Short mmCIF file of C-alpha atoms in Angstrom, two decimals:
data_model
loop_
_atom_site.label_atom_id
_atom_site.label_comp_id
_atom_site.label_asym_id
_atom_site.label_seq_id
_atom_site.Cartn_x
_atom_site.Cartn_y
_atom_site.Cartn_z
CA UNK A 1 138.73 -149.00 38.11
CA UNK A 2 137.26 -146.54 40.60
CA UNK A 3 138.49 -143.39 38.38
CA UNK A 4 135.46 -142.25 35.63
CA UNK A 5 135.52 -138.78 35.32
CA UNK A 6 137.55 -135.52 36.65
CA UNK A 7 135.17 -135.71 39.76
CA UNK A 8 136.90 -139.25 40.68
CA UNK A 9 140.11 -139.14 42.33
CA UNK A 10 141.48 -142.27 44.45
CA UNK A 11 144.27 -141.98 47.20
CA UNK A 12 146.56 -144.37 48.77
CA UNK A 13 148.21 -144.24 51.93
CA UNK A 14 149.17 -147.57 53.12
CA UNK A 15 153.05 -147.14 51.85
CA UNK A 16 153.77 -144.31 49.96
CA UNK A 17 151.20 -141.64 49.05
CA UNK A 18 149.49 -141.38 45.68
CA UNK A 19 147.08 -139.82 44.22
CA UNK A 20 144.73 -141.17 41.39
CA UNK A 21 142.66 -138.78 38.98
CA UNK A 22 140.94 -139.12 35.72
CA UNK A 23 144.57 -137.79 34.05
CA UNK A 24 147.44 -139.45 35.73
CA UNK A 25 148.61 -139.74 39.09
CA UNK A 26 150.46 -137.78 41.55
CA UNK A 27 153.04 -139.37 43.99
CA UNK A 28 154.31 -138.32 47.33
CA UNK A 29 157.76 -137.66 45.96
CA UNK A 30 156.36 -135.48 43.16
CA UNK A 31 154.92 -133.38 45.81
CA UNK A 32 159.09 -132.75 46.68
CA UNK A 33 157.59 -131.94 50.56
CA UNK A 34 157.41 -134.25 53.71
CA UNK A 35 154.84 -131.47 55.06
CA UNK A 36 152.55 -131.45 51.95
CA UNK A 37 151.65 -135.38 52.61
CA UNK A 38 151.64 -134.90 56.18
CA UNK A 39 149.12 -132.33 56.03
CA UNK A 40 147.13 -134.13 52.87
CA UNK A 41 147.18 -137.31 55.32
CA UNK A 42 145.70 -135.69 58.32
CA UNK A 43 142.59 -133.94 56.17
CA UNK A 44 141.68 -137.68 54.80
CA UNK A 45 142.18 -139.22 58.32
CA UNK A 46 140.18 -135.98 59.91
CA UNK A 47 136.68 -137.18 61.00
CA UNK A 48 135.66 -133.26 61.25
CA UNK A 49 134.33 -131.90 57.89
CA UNK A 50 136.41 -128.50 58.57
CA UNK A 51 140.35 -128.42 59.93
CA UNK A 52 141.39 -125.24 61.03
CA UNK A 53 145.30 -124.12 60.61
CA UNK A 54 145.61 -124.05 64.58
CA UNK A 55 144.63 -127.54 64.52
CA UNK A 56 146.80 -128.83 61.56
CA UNK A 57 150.21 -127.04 62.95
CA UNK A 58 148.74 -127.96 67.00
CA UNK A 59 148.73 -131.60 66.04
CA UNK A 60 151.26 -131.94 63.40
CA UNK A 61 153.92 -129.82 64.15
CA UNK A 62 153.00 -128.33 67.85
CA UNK A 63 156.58 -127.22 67.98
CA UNK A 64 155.95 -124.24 65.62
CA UNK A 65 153.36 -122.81 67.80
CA UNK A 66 155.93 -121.37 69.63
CA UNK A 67 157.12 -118.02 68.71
CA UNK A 68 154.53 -117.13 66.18
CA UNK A 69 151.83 -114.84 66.20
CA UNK A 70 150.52 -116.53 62.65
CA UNK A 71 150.69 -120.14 63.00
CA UNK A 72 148.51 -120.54 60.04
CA UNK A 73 150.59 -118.63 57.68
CA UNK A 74 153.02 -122.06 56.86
CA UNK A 75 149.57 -123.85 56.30
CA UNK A 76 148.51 -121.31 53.71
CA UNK A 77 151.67 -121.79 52.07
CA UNK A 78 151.77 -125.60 51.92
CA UNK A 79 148.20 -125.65 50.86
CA UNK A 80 149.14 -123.46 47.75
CA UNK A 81 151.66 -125.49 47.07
CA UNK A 82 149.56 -128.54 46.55
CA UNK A 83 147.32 -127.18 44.86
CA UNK A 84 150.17 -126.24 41.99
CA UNK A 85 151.46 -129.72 42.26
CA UNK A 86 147.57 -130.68 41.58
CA UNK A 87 145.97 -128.80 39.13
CA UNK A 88 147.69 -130.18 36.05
CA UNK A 89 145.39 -133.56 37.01
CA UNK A 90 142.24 -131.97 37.76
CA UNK A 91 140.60 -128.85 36.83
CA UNK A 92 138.68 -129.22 40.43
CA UNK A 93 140.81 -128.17 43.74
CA UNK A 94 141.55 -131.51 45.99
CA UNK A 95 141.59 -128.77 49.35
CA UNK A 96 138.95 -126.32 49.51
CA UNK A 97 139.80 -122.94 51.91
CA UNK A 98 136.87 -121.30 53.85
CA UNK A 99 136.80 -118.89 56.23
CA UNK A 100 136.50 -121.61 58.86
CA UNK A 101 139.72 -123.57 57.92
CA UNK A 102 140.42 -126.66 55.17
CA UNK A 103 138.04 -128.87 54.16
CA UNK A 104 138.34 -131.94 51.20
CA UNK A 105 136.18 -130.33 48.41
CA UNK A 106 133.20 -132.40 49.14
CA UNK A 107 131.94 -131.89 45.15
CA UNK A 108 134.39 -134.81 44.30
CA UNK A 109 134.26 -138.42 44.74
CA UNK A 110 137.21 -139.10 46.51
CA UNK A 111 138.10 -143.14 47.37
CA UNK A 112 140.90 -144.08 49.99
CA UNK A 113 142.50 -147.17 50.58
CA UNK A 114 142.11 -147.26 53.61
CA UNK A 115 138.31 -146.73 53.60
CA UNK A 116 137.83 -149.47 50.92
CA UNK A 117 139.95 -152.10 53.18
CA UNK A 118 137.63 -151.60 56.29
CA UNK A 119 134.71 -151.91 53.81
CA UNK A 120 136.24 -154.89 52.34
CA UNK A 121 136.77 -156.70 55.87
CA UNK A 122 133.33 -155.71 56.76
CA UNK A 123 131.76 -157.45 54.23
CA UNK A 124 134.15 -160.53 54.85
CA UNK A 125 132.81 -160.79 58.29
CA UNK A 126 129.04 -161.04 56.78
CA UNK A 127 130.40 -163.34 53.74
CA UNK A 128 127.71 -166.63 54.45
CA UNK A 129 130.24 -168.25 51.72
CA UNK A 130 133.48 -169.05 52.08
CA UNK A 131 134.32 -169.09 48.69
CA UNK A 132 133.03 -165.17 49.37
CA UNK A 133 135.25 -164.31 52.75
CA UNK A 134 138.19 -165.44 51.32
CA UNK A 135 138.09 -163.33 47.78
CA UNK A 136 136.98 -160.35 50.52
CA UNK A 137 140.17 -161.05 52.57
CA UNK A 138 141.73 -161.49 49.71
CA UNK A 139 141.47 -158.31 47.79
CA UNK A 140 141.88 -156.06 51.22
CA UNK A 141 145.04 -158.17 52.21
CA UNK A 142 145.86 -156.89 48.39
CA UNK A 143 145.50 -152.83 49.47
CA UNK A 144 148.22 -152.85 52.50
CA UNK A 145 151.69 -152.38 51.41
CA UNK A 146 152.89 -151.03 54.67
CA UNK A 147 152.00 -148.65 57.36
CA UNK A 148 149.63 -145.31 56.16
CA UNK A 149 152.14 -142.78 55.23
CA UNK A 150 155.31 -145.19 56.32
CA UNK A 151 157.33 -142.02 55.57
CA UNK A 152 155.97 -140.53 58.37
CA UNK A 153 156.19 -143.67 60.66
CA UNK A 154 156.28 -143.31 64.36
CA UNK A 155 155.50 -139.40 64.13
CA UNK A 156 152.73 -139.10 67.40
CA UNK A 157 150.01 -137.76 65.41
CA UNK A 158 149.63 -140.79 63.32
CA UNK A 159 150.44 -143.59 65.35
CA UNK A 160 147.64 -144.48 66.43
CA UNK A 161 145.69 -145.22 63.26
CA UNK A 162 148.52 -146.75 61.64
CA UNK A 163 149.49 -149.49 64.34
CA UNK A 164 145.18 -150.15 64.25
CA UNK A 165 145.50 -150.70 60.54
CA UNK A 166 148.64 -152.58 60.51
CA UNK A 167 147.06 -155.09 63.52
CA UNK A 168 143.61 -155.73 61.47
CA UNK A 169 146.38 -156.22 58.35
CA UNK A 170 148.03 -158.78 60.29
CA UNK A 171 144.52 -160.23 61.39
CA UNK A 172 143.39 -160.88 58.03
CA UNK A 173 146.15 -161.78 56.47
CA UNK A 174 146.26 -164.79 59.17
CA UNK A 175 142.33 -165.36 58.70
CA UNK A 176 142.97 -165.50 54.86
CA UNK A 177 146.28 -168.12 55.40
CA UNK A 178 143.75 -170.71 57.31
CA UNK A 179 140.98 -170.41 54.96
CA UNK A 180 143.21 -171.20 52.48
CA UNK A 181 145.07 -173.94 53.72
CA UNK A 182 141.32 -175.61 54.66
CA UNK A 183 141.52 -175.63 50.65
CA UNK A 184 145.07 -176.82 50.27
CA UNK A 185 145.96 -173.86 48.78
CA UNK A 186 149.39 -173.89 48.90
CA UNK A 187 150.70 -171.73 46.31
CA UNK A 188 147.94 -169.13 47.44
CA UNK A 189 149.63 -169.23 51.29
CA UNK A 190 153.07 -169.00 50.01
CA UNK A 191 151.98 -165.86 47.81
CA UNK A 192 150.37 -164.19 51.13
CA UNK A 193 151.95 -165.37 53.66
CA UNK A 194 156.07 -164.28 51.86
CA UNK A 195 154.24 -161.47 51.36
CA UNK A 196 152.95 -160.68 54.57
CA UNK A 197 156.20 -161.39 56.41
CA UNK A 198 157.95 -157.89 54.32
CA UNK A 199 155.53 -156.28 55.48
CA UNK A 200 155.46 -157.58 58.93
CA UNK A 201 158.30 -159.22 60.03
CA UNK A 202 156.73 -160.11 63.17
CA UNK A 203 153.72 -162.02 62.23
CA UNK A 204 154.45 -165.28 64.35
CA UNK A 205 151.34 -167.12 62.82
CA UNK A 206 152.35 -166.00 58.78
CA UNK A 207 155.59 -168.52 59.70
CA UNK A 208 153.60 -170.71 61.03
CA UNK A 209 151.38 -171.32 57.74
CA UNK A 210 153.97 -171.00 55.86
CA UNK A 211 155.87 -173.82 57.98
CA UNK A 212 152.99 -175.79 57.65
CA UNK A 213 152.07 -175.57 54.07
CA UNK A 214 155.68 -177.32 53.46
CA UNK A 215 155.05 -179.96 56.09
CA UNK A 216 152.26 -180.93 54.39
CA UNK A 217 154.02 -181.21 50.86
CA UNK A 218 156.70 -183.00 52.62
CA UNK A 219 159.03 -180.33 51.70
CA UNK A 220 160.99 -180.42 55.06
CA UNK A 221 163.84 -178.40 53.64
CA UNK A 222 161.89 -175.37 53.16
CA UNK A 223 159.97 -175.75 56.45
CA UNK A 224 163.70 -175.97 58.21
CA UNK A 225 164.23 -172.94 56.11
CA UNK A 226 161.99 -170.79 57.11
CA UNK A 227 161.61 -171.86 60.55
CA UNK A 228 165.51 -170.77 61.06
CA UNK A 229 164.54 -167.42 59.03
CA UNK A 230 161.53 -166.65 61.72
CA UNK A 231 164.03 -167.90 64.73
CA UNK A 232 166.15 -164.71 63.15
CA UNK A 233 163.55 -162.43 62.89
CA UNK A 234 161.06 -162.88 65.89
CA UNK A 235 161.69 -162.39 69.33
CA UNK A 236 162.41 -165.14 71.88
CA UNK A 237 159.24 -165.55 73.07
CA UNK A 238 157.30 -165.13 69.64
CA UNK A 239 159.70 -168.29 68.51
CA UNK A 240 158.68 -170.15 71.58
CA UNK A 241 155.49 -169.72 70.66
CA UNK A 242 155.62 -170.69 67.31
CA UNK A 243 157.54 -173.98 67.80
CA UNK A 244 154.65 -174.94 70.55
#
């Protein structure tokens, strides 16, 4: 709903990577290159307005330093390449080049996910209404369908914004399960909270609303259920906890 014109193009990264413009969209695996998205992903996580090609290949792929007179040279390459896999969806280039390194052409209105989730829990923690904090939490718990770039999970370079989005994911996805059962919602925590358990398997308190949510309709088969499901999944102590 973001997406008006050519200048509008929208990008997820929690999960797989795709990329929304006024003509279609363009998905990681379209892009048939792990480096392409790695590179992409870095520019939109970048706080600097300019990357240069030492920096890309120093803190992606610090390995190819070695040996090379031209580390910049596989940058060039991958950046043309995008931009071939791009222009049939935009007549505007999504990487600008400058004799200072890469920038994101700052002529188009680019949207992440990633941005509109910390604007969305932002407002929820200002929300005076309930009624408002939980359709907030509700609609950024809707964004996150696993780690940013999960293709690329565990690679140093990214960890650490991915395990600080995935920890505010599991935050208000909890916040969002007690609001909701303060309305009885139950249907509403089973939705989020079997949800929020594929996504993160270790989320001790999602069983624990869940559990709950049964108790409360007296469905003690389910709560069993699930309780022996989260005994499987979490580790000792996380099971400890949740029983106390």
């Amino acid at each position: 709903e973001s997406i008006e014109n050519d200048h509008d193009i929208y990008i997820n990264l929690f999960g797989e990577l795709q990329i929304y413009t006024f003509r279609g969209v363009l998905r990681e695996s379209d892009l048939k290159s792990p480096k392409i998205s790695r590179l992409l992903t870095y520019l939109l996580l970048s706080q600097k307005p300019t990357v240069t090609s030492f920096e890309i290949v120093h803190d992606i792929w610090p390995e190819e330093l070695e040996g090379t007179d031209d580390p910049g040279k596989n940058t060039k390459y991958l950046i043309y390449r995008f931009r071939q896999a791009f222009s049939p969806l935009s007549d505007e280039q999504l990487i600008l080049s400058s004799p200072f390194g890469y920038q994101l052409n700052p002529e188009l209105h680019i949207t992440t996910d990633f941005q509109r989730f910390d604007e969305l829990c932002i407002a929820a923690t200002k929300a005076t209404s309930v009624v408002n904090r939980v359709g907030l939490l509700e609609k950024a718990v809707t964004l996150y369908h696993g780690k940013l770039l999960s293709s690329a999970e565990g690679e140093h370079w990214l960890v650490h914004p991915a395990n600080r989005y995935h920890l505010a994911y599991i935050g208000i996805v909890n916040e969002l399960l007690r609001q909701l059962m303060s309305f009885k919602a139950y249907d509403l925590i089973y939705q989020y909270a079997a949800t929020a358990l594929t996504i993160a398997p270790e989320n001790t308190k999602a069983y624990y609303w869940l559990i709950l949510s049964y108790q409360k309709q007296n469905m003690s088969d389910l709560a069993a259920g699930e309780l022996n499901a989260a005994k499987q999944k979490l580790s000792e102590e996380d099971y400890q906890n949740l029983l106390r």
